[in-house]
């Protein structure tokens, strides 16, 4: 049998893919991250055995998946957002490979995309920012590589999408002021698309105050960059004076 790693999207039950819904409907066992997942997503698999992994370590999670696969059961391992970002996919699949268990991956809507949608902003604006940096800051989690300092990313003035960083908002905002300016737009989206979604809009000068007042501790994406101001040139692709082929 196969273990399916499925992106559960940012939270809303109707923001998973059709493929994800089909895999959930056919699953016998579903492992899900209770800390981040809206329980409504589990409405797609009402008859499956549901395992909340928030209190389990990696070996315990792997044991559940391997045991279920050995019984010939279909297994879905839900991840918040998309499995390509901060999902521990590499560690889990390495363990499944060692156990001889087949697996595949179903993508999902990433949290940063849901955050951008919540505020109605494009993260790439011509002549302002054409790159998006998906990163996090050092907290009580895995150490950041020495080559991936926030200062190095900030020097590019690309749009930043910071995950797993909400408890460090004040220090990161302070460190970004030199490159982006104190009045640079900064937005925090807490639990994007979920019933208790909260959007905080501000600048690098005041966003930390808002976060601390709201007492946010997890499940939030921080967006920083001048693209959020929605001021820039028009895209060359759609310019009216751009030479175009004649349609015959």
C-alpha positions as a Python dict, from the first residue, in 0.01 Angstrom:
ca = {
    (1, 'X'): (0, 0, 0),
    (2, 'X'): (103, 364, -39),
    (3, 'X'): (142, 645, 212),
    (4, 'X'): (13, 965, 53),
    (5, 'X'): (163, 1292, 178),
    (6, 'X'): (-114, 1541, 114),
    (7, 'X'): (-103, 1919, 139),
    (8, 'X'): (-407, 2016, 345),
    (9, 'X'): (-384, 2378, 235),
    (10, 'X'): (-392, 2675, 472),
    (11, 'X'): (-696, 2560, 666),
    (12, 'X'): (-1027, 2599, 488),
    (13, 'X'): (-1185, 2262, 407),
    (14, 'X'): (-1276, 2379, 55),
    (15, 'X'): (-920, 2487, -26),
    (16, 'X'): (-779, 2139, -69),
    (17, 'X'): (-739, 1998, -419),
    (18, 'X'): (-976, 1755, -584),
    (19, 'X'): (-698, 1496, -573),
    (20, 'X'): (-650, 1555, -200),
    (21, 'X'): (-1023, 1516, -137),
    (22, 'X'): (-1023, 1188, -331),
    (23, 'X'): (-725, 1052, -137),
    (24, 'X'): (-884, 1147, 194),
    (25, 'X'): (-1214, 986, 97),
    (26, 'X'): (-1034, 660, 19),
    (27, 'X'): (-806, 659, 323),
    (28, 'X'): (-825, 409, 607),
    (29, 'X'): (-586, 601, 831),
    (30, 'X'): (-526, 979, 830),
    (31, 'X'): (-250, 1145, 1029),
    (32, 'X'): (-294, 1521, 1069),
    (33, 'X'): (-119, 1814, 1243),
    (34, 'X'): (-377, 1923, 1498),
    (35, 'X'): (-188, 2239, 1589),
    (36, 'X'): (-239, 2396, 1247),
    (37, 'X'): (-522, 2213, 1076),
    (38, 'X'): (-883, 2328, 1081),
    (39, 'X'): (-1085, 2025, 1194),
    (40, 'X'): (-1329, 2081, 905),
    (41, 'X'): (-1067, 1943, 666),
    (42, 'X'): (-1124, 1604, 829),
    (43, 'X'): (-1484, 1611, 707),
    (44, 'X'): (-1341, 1468, 384),
    (45, 'X'): (-1250, 1143, 566),
    (46, 'X'): (-1525, 1077, 825),
    (47, 'X'): (-1478, 699, 822),
    (48, 'X'): (-1099, 693, 852),
    (49, 'X'): (-903, 638, 1169),
    (50, 'X'): (-780, 989, 1252),
    (51, 'X'): (-448, 1037, 1433),
    (52, 'X'): (-349, 1380, 1568),
    (53, 'X'): (30, 1401, 1545),
    (54, 'X'): (90, 1718, 1746),
    (55, 'X'): (201, 1518, 2053),
    (56, 'X'): (394, 1251, 1858),
    (57, 'X'): (762, 1250, 1765),
    (58, 'X'): (890, 1147, 1422),
    (59, 'X'): (952, 785, 1517),
    (60, 'X'): (601, 749, 1659),
    (61, 'X'): (449, 904, 1346),
    (62, 'X'): (653, 672, 1125),
    (63, 'X'): (548, 371, 1331),
    (64, 'X'): (180, 447, 1272),
    (65, 'X'): (233, 482, 897),
    (66, 'X'): (448, 170, 862),
    (67, 'X'): (213, -44, 1074),
    (68, 'X'): (-92, 70, 879),
    (69, 'X'): (78, 4, 546),
    (70, 'X'): (179, -344, 667),
    (71, 'X'): (-190, -414, 733),
    (72, 'X'): (-271, -322, 374),
    (73, 'X'): (-439, 5, 472),
    (74, 'X'): (-441, 325, 267),
    (75, 'X'): (-265, 602, 461),
    (76, 'X'): (-280, 978, 421),
    (77, 'X'): (-29, 1195, 602),
    (78, 'X'): (-170, 1548, 597),
    (79, 'X'): (64, 1845, 615),
    (80, 'X'): (-40, 2205, 663),
    (81, 'X'): (-10, 2416, 349),
    (82, 'X'): (208, 2241, 92),
    (83, 'X'): (441, 1947, 165),
    (84, 'X'): (733, 2125, -3),
    (85, 'X'): (764, 2375, 285),
    (86, 'X'): (852, 2292, 648),
    (87, 'X'): (667, 1959, 646),
    (88, 'X'): (952, 1724, 753),
    (89, 'X'): (884, 1538, 428),
    (90, 'X'): (1250, 1446, 382),
    (91, 'X'): (1281, 1283, 725),
    (92, 'X'): (956, 1092, 701),
    (93, 'X'): (1009, 961, 349),
    (94, 'X'): (1364, 849, 437),
    (95, 'X'): (1218, 638, 716),
    (96, 'X'): (951, 496, 486),
    (97, 'X'): (1215, 409, 227),
    (98, 'X'): (1413, 225, 493),
    (99, 'X'): (1099, 32, 588),
    (100, 'X'): (1020, -50, 225),
    (101, 'X'): (693, 145, 225),
    (102, 'X'): (581, 316, -95),
    (103, 'X'): (484, 684, -82),
    (104, 'X'): (386, 977, -302),
    (105, 'X'): (310, 1347, -266),
    (106, 'X'): (-1, 1552, -342),
    (107, 'X'): (61, 1930, -341),
    (108, 'X'): (-152, 2180, -154),
    (109, 'X'): (-218, 2553, -136),
    (110, 'X'): (75, 2706, 58),
    (111, 'X'): (11, 2934, 354),
    (112, 'X'): (198, 3228, 203),
    (113, 'X'): (-32, 3220, -102),
    (114, 'X'): (-338, 3216, 124),
    (115, 'X'): (-194, 3510, 320),
    (116, 'X'): (-141, 3709, 0),
    (117, 'X'): (-497, 3630, -109),
    (118, 'X'): (-634, 3744, 227),
    (119, 'X'): (-492, 4093, 174),
    (120, 'X'): (-554, 4102, -201),
    (121, 'X'): (-193, 4159, -297),
    (122, 'X'): (46, 4027, -559),
    (123, 'X'): (389, 3957, -412),
    (124, 'X'): (570, 4043, -735),
    (125, 'X'): (524, 4393, -878),
    (126, 'X'): (720, 4518, -1182),
    (127, 'X'): (1022, 4737, -1096),
    (128, 'X'): (952, 4686, -724),
    (129, 'X'): (1003, 4317, -646),
    (130, 'X'): (1022, 4024, -884),
    (131, 'X'): (1132, 3766, -630),
    (132, 'X'): (977, 3611, -320),
    (133, 'X'): (1192, 3468, -41),
    (134, 'X'): (1027, 3193, 162),
    (135, 'X'): (1216, 3159, 487),
    (136, 'X'): (1194, 3158, 865),
    (137, 'X'): (1397, 3284, 1160),
    (138, 'X'): (1592, 3100, 1426),
    (139, 'X'): (1381, 3021, 1731),
    (140, 'X'): (1344, 2697, 1927),
    (141, 'X'): (1358, 2497, 1606),
    (142, 'X'): (1625, 2362, 1372),
    (143, 'X'): (1921, 2594, 1326),
    (144, 'X'): (1934, 2806, 1011),
    (145, 'X'): (2223, 2747, 771),
    (146, 'X'): (2496, 3008, 808),
    (147, 'X'): (2453, 3113, 446),
    (148, 'X'): (2084, 3195, 491),
    (149, 'X'): (2088, 3498, 717),
    (150, 'X'): (1790, 3730, 711),
    (151, 'X'): (2030, 4018, 644),
    (152, 'X'): (2145, 3850, 322),
    (153, 'X'): (1789, 3808, 202),
    (154, 'X'): (1695, 4161, 306),
    (155, 'X'): (1977, 4305, 97),
    (156, 'X'): (1787, 4191, -215),
    (157, 'X'): (1474, 4387, -111),
    (158, 'X'): (1267, 4097, -241),
    (159, 'X'): (927, 4030, -88),
    (160, 'X'): (974, 3821, 226),
    (161, 'X'): (731, 3551, 338),
    (162, 'X'): (836, 3446, 687),
    (163, 'X'): (705, 3123, 835),
    (164, 'X'): (745, 2996, 1192),
    (165, 'X'): (865, 3340, 1294),
    (166, 'X'): (575, 3509, 1470),
    (167, 'X'): (737, 3502, 1817),
    (168, 'X'): (1038, 3686, 1671),
    (169, 'X'): (844, 3964, 1501),
    (170, 'X'): (1003, 4251, 1694),
    (171, 'X'): (1363, 4144, 1637),
    (172, 'X'): (1313, 4060, 1270),
    (173, 'X'): (1129, 4386, 1202),
    (174, 'X'): (1411, 4578, 1363),
    (175, 'X'): (1670, 4395, 1155),
    (176, 'X'): (1485, 4468, 829),
    (177, 'X'): (1448, 4844, 875),
    (178, 'X'): (1794, 4926, 740),
    (179, 'X'): (1724, 4768, 400),
    (180, 'X'): (1349, 4820, 361),
    (181, 'X'): (1284, 5134, 566),
    (182, 'X'): (1069, 5174, 876),
    (183, 'X'): (765, 5263, 666),
    (184, 'X'): (785, 4946, 454),
    (185, 'X'): (454, 4757, 453),
    (186, 'X'): (439, 4453, 681),
    (187, 'X'): (142, 4221, 716),
    (188, 'X'): (70, 3931, 949),
    (189, 'X'): (-198, 3677, 859),
    (190, 'X'): (-291, 3442, 1142),
    (191, 'X'): (-467, 3116, 1049),
    (192, 'X'): (-533, 3223, 691),
    (193, 'X'): (-871, 3102, 553),
    (194, 'X'): (-975, 2955, 888),
    (195, 'X'): (-1278, 3078, 1087),
    (196, 'X'): (-1055, 3267, 1332),
    (197, 'X'): (-839, 3429, 1063),
    (198, 'X'): (-681, 3753, 1177),
    (199, 'X'): (-506, 4005, 952),
    (200, 'X'): (-276, 4271, 1092),
    (201, 'X'): (-163, 4545, 853),
    (202, 'X'): (114, 4788, 934),
    (203, 'X'): (475, 4873, 873),
    (204, 'X'): (807, 4749, 1006),
    (205, 'X'): (779, 5027, 1263),
    (206, 'X'): (456, 4908, 1424),
    (207, 'X'): (377, 4549, 1323),
    (208, 'X'): (546, 4402, 1633),
    (209, 'X'): (323, 4612, 1860),
    (210, 'X'): (16, 4474, 1684),
    (211, 'X'): (137, 4115, 1708),
    (212, 'X'): (210, 4145, 2078),
    (213, 'X'): (-124, 4313, 2145),
    (214, 'X'): (-301, 4027, 1965),
    (215, 'X'): (-88, 3776, 2159),
    (216, 'X'): (-8, 3568, 1853),
    (217, 'X'): (224, 3274, 1917),
    (218, 'X'): (188, 3040, 1617),
    (219, 'X'): (17, 2962, 1286),
    (220, 'X'): (94, 3297, 1123),
    (221, 'X'): (274, 3417, 812),
    (222, 'X'): (459, 3749, 804),
    (223, 'X'): (481, 3929, 469),
    (224, 'X'): (726, 4216, 425),
    (225, 'X'): (808, 4422, 117),
    (226, 'X'): (724, 4721, -96),
    (227, 'X'): (524, 4507, -339),
    (228, 'X'): (253, 4504, -72),
    (229, 'X'): (199, 4874, -136),
    (230, 'X'): (78, 4785, -488),
    (231, 'X'): (266, 5071, -648),
    (232, 'X'): (492, 5001, -944),
    (233, 'X'): (517, 4987, -1320),
    (234, 'X'): (282, 4788, -1540),
    (235, 'X'): (389, 4446, -1658),
    (236, 'X'): (558, 4440, -2002),
    (237, 'X'): (354, 4131, -2083),
    (238, 'X'): (29, 4328, -2090),
    (239, 'X'): (142, 4675, -2204),
    (240, 'X'): (-76, 4818, -2480),
    (241, 'X'): (225, 4941, -2679),
    (242, 'X'): (403, 4606, -2673),
    (243, 'X'): (455, 4464, -3027),
    (244, 'X'): (223, 4167, -3074),
    (245, 'X'): (175, 3900, -3335),
    (246, 'X'): (-116, 3949, -3569),
    (247, 'X'): (-388, 3689, -3528),
    (248, 'X'): (-512, 3574, -3867),
}
